PDB file of C-alpha atoms in Angstrom:
ATOM      1  CA  GLY A   1     131.819 -42.307 213.711  1.00 90.00           C
ATOM      2  CA  PHE A   2     130.709 -39.140 212.180  1.00 94.00           C
ATOM      3  CA  LEU A   3     130.361 -37.414 208.428  1.00 94.00           C
ATOM      4  CA  ILE A   4     132.097 -34.252 207.740  1.00 94.00           C
ATOM      5  CA  SER A   5     132.686 -31.902 204.881  1.00 91.00           C
ATOM      6  CA  PRO A   6     136.379 -31.962 203.311  1.00 92.00           C
ATOM      7  CA  LEU A   7     139.171 -29.541 204.211  1.00 91.00           C
ATOM      8  CA  GLY A   8     139.452 -26.758 201.472  1.00 89.00           C
ATOM      9  CA  VAL A   9     136.860 -27.919 199.205  1.00 90.00           C
ATOM     10  CA  PRO A  10     134.712 -24.782 198.157  1.00 91.00           C
ATOM     11  CA  PHE A  11     131.199 -25.397 198.860  1.00 86.00           C
ATOM     12  CA  GLU A  12     130.052 -24.226 195.226  1.00 93.00           C
ATOM     13  CA  ARG A  13     131.957 -27.841 194.101  1.00 92.00           C
ATOM     14  CA  LEU A  14     130.931 -29.671 197.316  1.00 91.00           C
ATOM     15  CA  SER A  15     129.236 -33.056 196.021  1.00 90.00           C
ATOM     16  CA  PRO A  16     128.335 -36.360 198.096  1.00 90.00           C
ATOM     17  CA  GLU A  17     131.547 -38.073 197.007  1.00 89.00           C
ATOM     18  CA  HIS A  18     133.192 -35.378 198.555  1.00 90.00           C
ATOM     19  CA  ILE A  19     131.882 -36.309 202.536  1.00 92.00           C
ATOM     20  CA  VAL A  20     134.736 -37.464 204.731  1.00 93.00           C
ATOM     21  CA  PHE A  21     133.779 -40.307 207.472  1.00 93.00           C
ATOM     22  CA  VAL A  22     135.847 -40.180 210.663  1.00 94.00           C
ATOM     23  CA  ASP A  23     135.705 -42.971 213.212  1.00 90.00           C
ATOM     24  CA  ALA A  24     135.778 -42.486 217.043  1.00 82.00           C
ATOM     25  CA  ALA A  25     139.348 -42.619 216.978  1.00 83.00           C
ATOM     26  CA  GLY A  26     140.066 -39.774 214.638  1.00 84.00           C
ATOM     27  CA  ALA A  27     140.675 -41.941 211.594  1.00 89.00           C
ATOM     28  CA  ALA A  28     139.122 -40.712 208.396  1.00 88.00           C
ATOM     29  CA  ASP A  29     137.952 -42.407 205.390  1.00 82.00           C
ATOM     30  CA  GLY A  30     136.617 -41.114 202.018  1.00 74.00           C
ATOM     31  CA  GLY A  31     136.158 -37.706 200.782  1.00 64.00           C
ATOM     32  CA  GLU A  32     137.587 -38.668 197.375  1.00 71.00           C
ATOM     33  CA  GLY A  33     141.162 -38.581 199.456  1.00 79.00           C
ATOM     34  CA  VAL A  34     140.482 -35.115 200.724  1.00 85.00           C
ATOM     35  CA  PRO A  35     140.915 -34.626 204.465  1.00 90.00           C
ATOM     36  CA  PRO A  36     138.078 -33.709 206.910  1.00 92.00           C
ATOM     37  CA  ALA A  37     137.658 -29.864 208.152  1.00 91.00           C
ATOM     38  CA  SER A  38     140.369 -28.773 210.371  1.00 89.00           C
ATOM     39  CA  GLU A  39     137.587 -28.494 213.367  1.00 91.00           C
ATOM     40  CA  TRP A  40     136.411 -32.127 212.812  1.00 93.00           C
ATOM     41  CA  ARG A  41     137.870 -32.630 216.678  1.00 93.00           C
ATOM     42  CA  LEU A  42     134.860 -30.223 217.789  1.00 94.00           C
ATOM     43  CA  HIS A  43     132.256 -32.528 216.081  1.00 95.00           C
ATOM     44  CA  ARG A  44     133.696 -35.558 217.645  1.00 94.00           C
ATOM     45  CA  ASP A  45     134.050 -33.718 221.137  1.00 94.00           C
ATOM     46  CA  VAL A  46     130.071 -32.576 220.690  1.00 96.00           C
ATOM     47  CA  TYR A  47     128.877 -36.213 219.727  1.00 94.00           C
ATOM     48  CA  ARG A  48     130.935 -37.597 222.714  1.00 93.00           C
ATOM     49  CA  ILE A  49     129.288 -34.870 225.259  1.00 94.00           C
ATOM     50  CA  ALA A  50     125.546 -34.650 223.637  1.00 95.00           C
ATOM     51  CA  PRO A  51     124.720 -38.540 222.869  1.00 93.00           C
ATOM     52  CA  ASP A  52     121.069 -36.849 221.578  1.00 94.00           C
ATOM     53  CA  ALA A  53     123.073 -34.811 218.902  1.00 96.00           C
ATOM     54  CA  ALA A  54     122.364 -36.075 215.478  1.00 96.00           C
ATOM     55  CA  THR A  55     123.780 -32.794 213.770  1.00 96.00           C
ATOM     56  CA  VAL A  56     126.457 -30.410 214.496  1.00 97.00           C
ATOM     57  CA  ILE A  57     127.191 -27.060 212.704  1.00 96.00           C
ATOM     58  CA  HIS A  58     130.132 -24.979 213.042  1.00 96.00           C
ATOM     59  CA  CYS A  59     130.261 -21.834 210.843  1.00 95.00           C
ATOM     60  CA  ARG A  60     131.731 -18.659 211.108  1.00 95.00           C
ATOM     61  CA  SER A  61     128.550 -16.491 210.396  1.00 97.00           C
ATOM     62  CA  ALA A  62     129.204 -12.568 210.832  1.00 98.00           C
ATOM     63  CA  TYR A  63     127.230 -11.539 214.141  1.00 98.00           C
ATOM     64  CA  CYS A  64     128.204 -14.824 216.094  1.00 98.00           C
ATOM     65  CA  THR A  65     131.565 -14.361 215.060  1.00 98.00           C
ATOM     66  CA  ALA A  66     131.521 -10.187 215.642  1.00 98.00           C
ATOM     67  CA  LEU A  67     130.654 -11.373 219.303  1.00 98.00           C
ATOM     68  CA  ALA A  68     133.192 -13.912 219.606  1.00 98.00           C
ATOM     69  CA  ALA A  69     135.709 -11.735 218.582  1.00 98.00           C
ATOM     70  CA  GLN A  70     134.956  -9.507 221.642  1.00 97.00           C
ATOM     71  CA  ARG A  71     134.675 -12.356 223.689  1.00 97.00           C
ATOM     72  CA  ARG A  72     131.291 -11.854 224.943  1.00 97.00           C
ATOM     73  CA  CYS A  73     128.420 -14.357 225.256  1.00 97.00           C
ATOM     74  CA  ILE A  74     124.919 -13.970 224.334  1.00 98.00           C
ATOM     75  CA  PRO A  75     122.941 -12.801 227.640  1.00 98.00           C
ATOM     76  CA  SER A  76     119.640 -13.441 228.647  1.00 98.00           C
ATOM     77  CA  PHE A  77     118.472 -10.296 227.152  1.00 98.00           C
ATOM     78  CA  HIS A  78     115.834 -12.080 225.039  1.00 98.00           C
ATOM     79  CA  TYR A  79     113.847 -15.195 226.128  1.00 97.00           C
ATOM     80  CA  MET A  80     114.672 -17.143 223.077  1.00 97.00           C
ATOM     81  CA  VAL A  81     118.453 -17.249 224.194  1.00 97.00           C
ATOM     82  CA  GLY A  82     116.826 -20.396 226.279  1.00 97.00           C
ATOM     83  CA  VAL A  83     116.725 -22.451 222.862  1.00 96.00           C
ATOM     84  CA  ALA A  84     120.294 -22.981 223.201  1.00 96.00           C
ATOM     85  CA  GLY A  85     119.761 -24.895 226.614  1.00 95.00           C
ATOM     86  CA  ASP A  86     120.223 -22.380 229.497  1.00 96.00           C
ATOM     87  CA  LYS A  87     120.428 -18.710 230.291  1.00 97.00           C
ATOM     88  CA  GLU A  88     123.165 -17.903 228.108  1.00 97.00           C
ATOM     89  CA  VAL A  89     125.385 -18.678 225.393  1.00 98.00           C
ATOM     90  CA  SER A  90     128.811 -18.722 226.414  1.00 98.00           C
ATOM     91  CA  CYS A  91     131.920 -18.013 224.581  1.00 98.00           C
ATOM     92  CA  ALA A  92     134.680 -20.394 224.935  1.00 97.00           C
ATOM     93  CA  ASP A  93     138.224 -19.148 225.339  1.00 96.00           C
ATOM     94  CA  TYR A  94     140.802 -18.683 222.553  1.00 97.00           C
ATOM     95  CA  ALA A  95     142.300 -21.725 221.067  1.00 95.00           C
ATOM     96  CA  ASN A  96     143.905 -22.616 217.921  1.00 92.00           C
ATOM     97  CA  PHE A  97     141.319 -24.374 215.301  1.00 87.00           C
ATOM     98  CA  ASP A  98     143.343 -27.270 214.612  1.00 81.00           C
ATOM     99  CA  SER A  99     143.605 -28.325 218.635  1.00 86.00           C
ATOM    100  CA  ASP A 100     142.215 -30.192 221.364  1.00 88.00           C
ATOM    101  CA  ASP A 101     142.278 -27.329 223.250  1.00 93.00           C
ATOM    102  CA  LEU A 102     139.702 -25.682 221.357  1.00 93.00           C
ATOM    103  CA  GLY A 103     137.533 -28.438 221.617  1.00 93.00           C
ATOM    104  CA  ALA A 104     137.848 -28.345 225.913  1.00 95.00           C
ATOM    105  CA  GLY A 105     136.726 -24.551 225.970  1.00 96.00           C
ATOM    106  CA  MET A 106     133.633 -25.749 223.585  1.00 96.00           C
ATOM    107  CA  MET A 107     133.068 -28.631 226.039  1.00 95.00           C
ATOM    108  CA  GLU A 108     133.035 -26.077 229.242  1.00 96.00           C
ATOM    109  CA  ALA A 109     131.138 -23.549 227.401  1.00 97.00           C
ATOM    110  CA  MET A 110     128.354 -26.179 226.515  1.00 96.00           C
ATOM    111  CA  ARG A 111     128.721 -27.419 230.182  1.00 94.00           C
ATOM    112  CA  GLY A 112     129.573 -30.748 228.987  1.00 90.00           C
ATOM    113  CA  GLY A 113     126.622 -31.163 226.588  1.00 89.00           C
ATOM    114  CA  ALA A 114     123.893 -29.437 228.397  1.00 93.00           C
ATOM    115  CA  ARG A 115     123.791 -26.665 226.063  1.00 96.00           C
ATOM    116  CA  LYS A 116     123.333 -27.078 222.677  1.00 97.00           C
ATOM    117  CA  ALA A 117     125.398 -24.018 221.467  1.00 98.00           C
ATOM    118  CA  ALA A 118     128.685 -21.623 222.236  1.00 98.00           C
ATOM    119  CA  LEU A 119     130.523 -19.360 220.912  1.00 98.00           C
ATOM    120  CA  LEU A 120     134.235 -19.659 220.133  1.00 98.00           C
ATOM    121  CA  ALA A 121     136.419 -16.638 220.536  1.00 98.00           C
ATOM    122  CA  ASN A 122     137.869 -14.931 217.565  1.00 97.00           C
ATOM    123  CA  HIS A 123     136.695 -18.233 216.092  1.00 95.00           C
ATOM    124  CA  GLY A 124     132.636 -18.691 215.362  1.00 96.00           C
ATOM    125  CA  MET A 125     129.746 -20.514 216.481  1.00 97.00           C
ATOM    126  CA  ILE A 126     128.919 -24.438 217.002  1.00 98.00           C
ATOM    127  CA  CYS A 127     125.693 -26.124 217.687  1.00 98.00           C
ATOM    128  CA  TRP A 128     123.908 -29.125 218.031  1.00 97.00           C
ATOM    129  CA  HIS A 129     120.191 -30.552 217.755  1.00 96.00           C
ATOM    130  CA  ILE A 130     118.607 -33.946 217.724  1.00 95.00           C
ATOM    131  CA  SER A 131     117.888 -33.482 213.550  1.00 96.00           C
ATOM    132  CA  PRO A 132     119.589 -31.312 210.765  1.00 96.00           C
ATOM    133  CA  GLY A 133     116.700 -29.594 210.612  1.00 97.00           C
ATOM    134  CA  LYS A 134     116.524 -28.456 214.166  1.00 96.00           C
ATOM    135  CA  THR A 135     120.167 -27.913 214.231  1.00 97.00           C
ATOM    136  CA  LEU A 136     119.712 -25.650 211.130  1.00 98.00           C
ATOM    137  CA  TRP A 137     117.140 -23.607 212.952  1.00 97.00           C
ATOM    138  CA  LEU A 138     119.250 -23.310 215.982  1.00 97.00           C
ATOM    139  CA  ALA A 139     122.322 -22.129 214.171  1.00 98.00           C
ATOM    140  CA  ASN A 140     119.931 -19.192 212.338  1.00 98.00           C
ATOM    141  CA  GLU A 141     118.418 -18.394 215.745  1.00 98.00           C
ATOM    142  CA  LEU A 142     121.990 -17.867 217.285  1.00 98.00           C
ATOM    143  CA  GLU A 143     122.502 -15.756 214.296  1.00 98.00           C
ATOM    144  CA  SER A 144     119.560 -13.958 214.775  1.00 98.00           C
ATOM    145  CA  LEU A 145     119.902 -13.158 218.623  1.00 98.00           C
ATOM    146  CA  ALA A 146     123.771 -12.188 218.237  1.00 98.00           C
ATOM    147  CA  ARG A 147     122.533  -9.866 215.495  1.00 98.00           C
ATOM    148  CA  GLN A 148     119.711  -8.048 217.752  1.00 98.00           C
ATOM    149  CA  TYR A 149     122.131  -8.313 220.770  1.00 98.00           C
ATOM    150  CA  ILE A 150     124.758  -6.206 218.654  1.00 97.00           C
ATOM    151  CA  CYS A 151     121.640  -4.053 217.763  1.00 97.00           C
ATOM    152  CA  ALA A 152     120.971  -3.420 221.581  1.00 97.00           C
ATOM    153  CA  LEU A 153     124.480  -2.638 222.524  1.00 96.00           C
ATOM    154  CA  SER A 154     124.854  -0.334 219.603  1.00 96.00           C
ATOM    155  CA  THR A 155     122.657   2.178 221.334  1.00 95.00           C
ATOM    156  CA  ARG A 156     125.638   2.665 223.970  1.00 92.00           C
ATOM    157  CA  MET A 157     123.487   1.300 226.644  1.00 92.00           C
ATOM    158  CA  GLU A 158     123.436  -2.231 228.307  1.00 90.00           C
ATOM    159  CA  PRO A 159     120.435  -3.910 227.428  1.00 95.00           C
ATOM    160  CA  ILE A 160     118.170  -5.032 230.276  1.00 97.00           C
ATOM    161  CA  LEU A 161     118.448  -8.852 230.894  1.00 98.00           C
ATOM    162  CA  LEU A 162     116.095 -11.180 232.328  1.00 97.00           C
ATOM    163  CA  SER A 163     116.367 -12.395 235.736  1.00 98.00           C
ATOM    164  CA  ASP A 164     117.197 -16.181 236.233  1.00 97.00           C
ATOM    165  CA  ALA A 165     113.888 -16.567 237.568  1.00 97.00           C
ATOM    166  CA  GLU A 166     111.899 -15.532 234.311  1.00 97.00           C
ATOM    167  CA  MET A 167     114.397 -17.808 232.439  1.00 97.00           C
ATOM    168  CA  ASP A 168     114.031 -20.703 234.548  1.00 96.00           C
ATOM    169  CA  ILE A 169     110.155 -20.176 233.714  1.00 95.00           C
ATOM    170  CA  MET A 170     111.189 -19.928 230.017  1.00 95.00           C
ATOM    171  CA  LEU A 171     113.601 -22.901 230.156  1.00 95.00           C
ATOM    172  CA  ALA A 172     110.529 -25.005 231.486  1.00 94.00           C
ATOM    173  CA  LYS A 173     108.365 -23.707 228.851  1.00 92.00           C
ATOM    174  CA  PHE A 174     110.942 -24.712 226.121  1.00 90.00           C
ATOM    175  CA  ALA A 175     111.115 -28.317 227.526  1.00 87.00           C
ATOM    176  CA  SER A 176     107.494 -29.013 226.345  1.00 83.00           C
ATOM    177  CA  TYR A 177     107.399 -26.371 223.637  1.00 76.00           C
ATOM    178  CA  GLY A 178     106.215 -28.253 220.268  1.00 69.00           C
ATOM    179  CA  LYS A 179     105.384 -31.304 221.775  1.00 68.00           C
ATOM    180  CA  PRO A 180     102.075 -32.518 221.899  1.00 72.00           C
ATOM    181  CA  ALA A 181     100.023 -32.107 225.127  1.00 67.00           C
ATOM    182  CA  PRO A 182      99.653 -35.531 227.429  1.00 69.00           C
ATOM    183  CA  LYS A 183      95.979 -36.951 226.725  1.00 75.00           C
ATOM    184  CA  GLN A 184      94.088 -37.004 229.274  1.00 70.00           C
ATOM    185  CA  GLY A 185      95.321 -39.363 232.433  1.00 66.00           C
ATOM    186  CA  GLU A 186      98.831 -39.539 231.346  1.00 62.00           C
ATOM    187  CA  GLN A 187      99.971 -36.257 233.067  1.00 58.00           C
ATOM    188  CA  ASP A 188      99.586 -38.205 236.184  1.00 51.00           C
ATOM    189  CA  LYS A 189     101.799 -41.126 235.464  1.00 51.00           C
TER     190      LYS A 189
END
């Protein structure tokens, strides 16, 4: 199971007692009798497809949502797109926020968990990572990339995208970025 914010409780009134536990079958417990957020299925689906996910953030940040409303992806206009795990951040097809169809589209856009983020058409964004801090960092990075991409589009010229070969190099670099270098003799193991 997982913990999620409750439905309809304003963030300024949110307290630990409001947090809802949802088990693997979708049954909710706690939250002072308030049901889980309507997007609880998205969180469940991420935890199912991405076993390394420690935290899921779903939000309607301004720039990610603006791109999602145009049903655009965030392409490889910048190498940092690779922090989400692939050469682009895809946009899932539109589906009602309280439906299994939204989760199915999200899982397709996340390539079954291989990608750590997706835009959700006419809805917002979702991302996951291996810790709460990294998930929050990724959510902020996605919003920054979305803002930069919109700024680039505002020139009325399509941004020049990085090649697949260059993005392959960047993805390889991100795979080891921030990790300690192997000790002498360990690289051969």
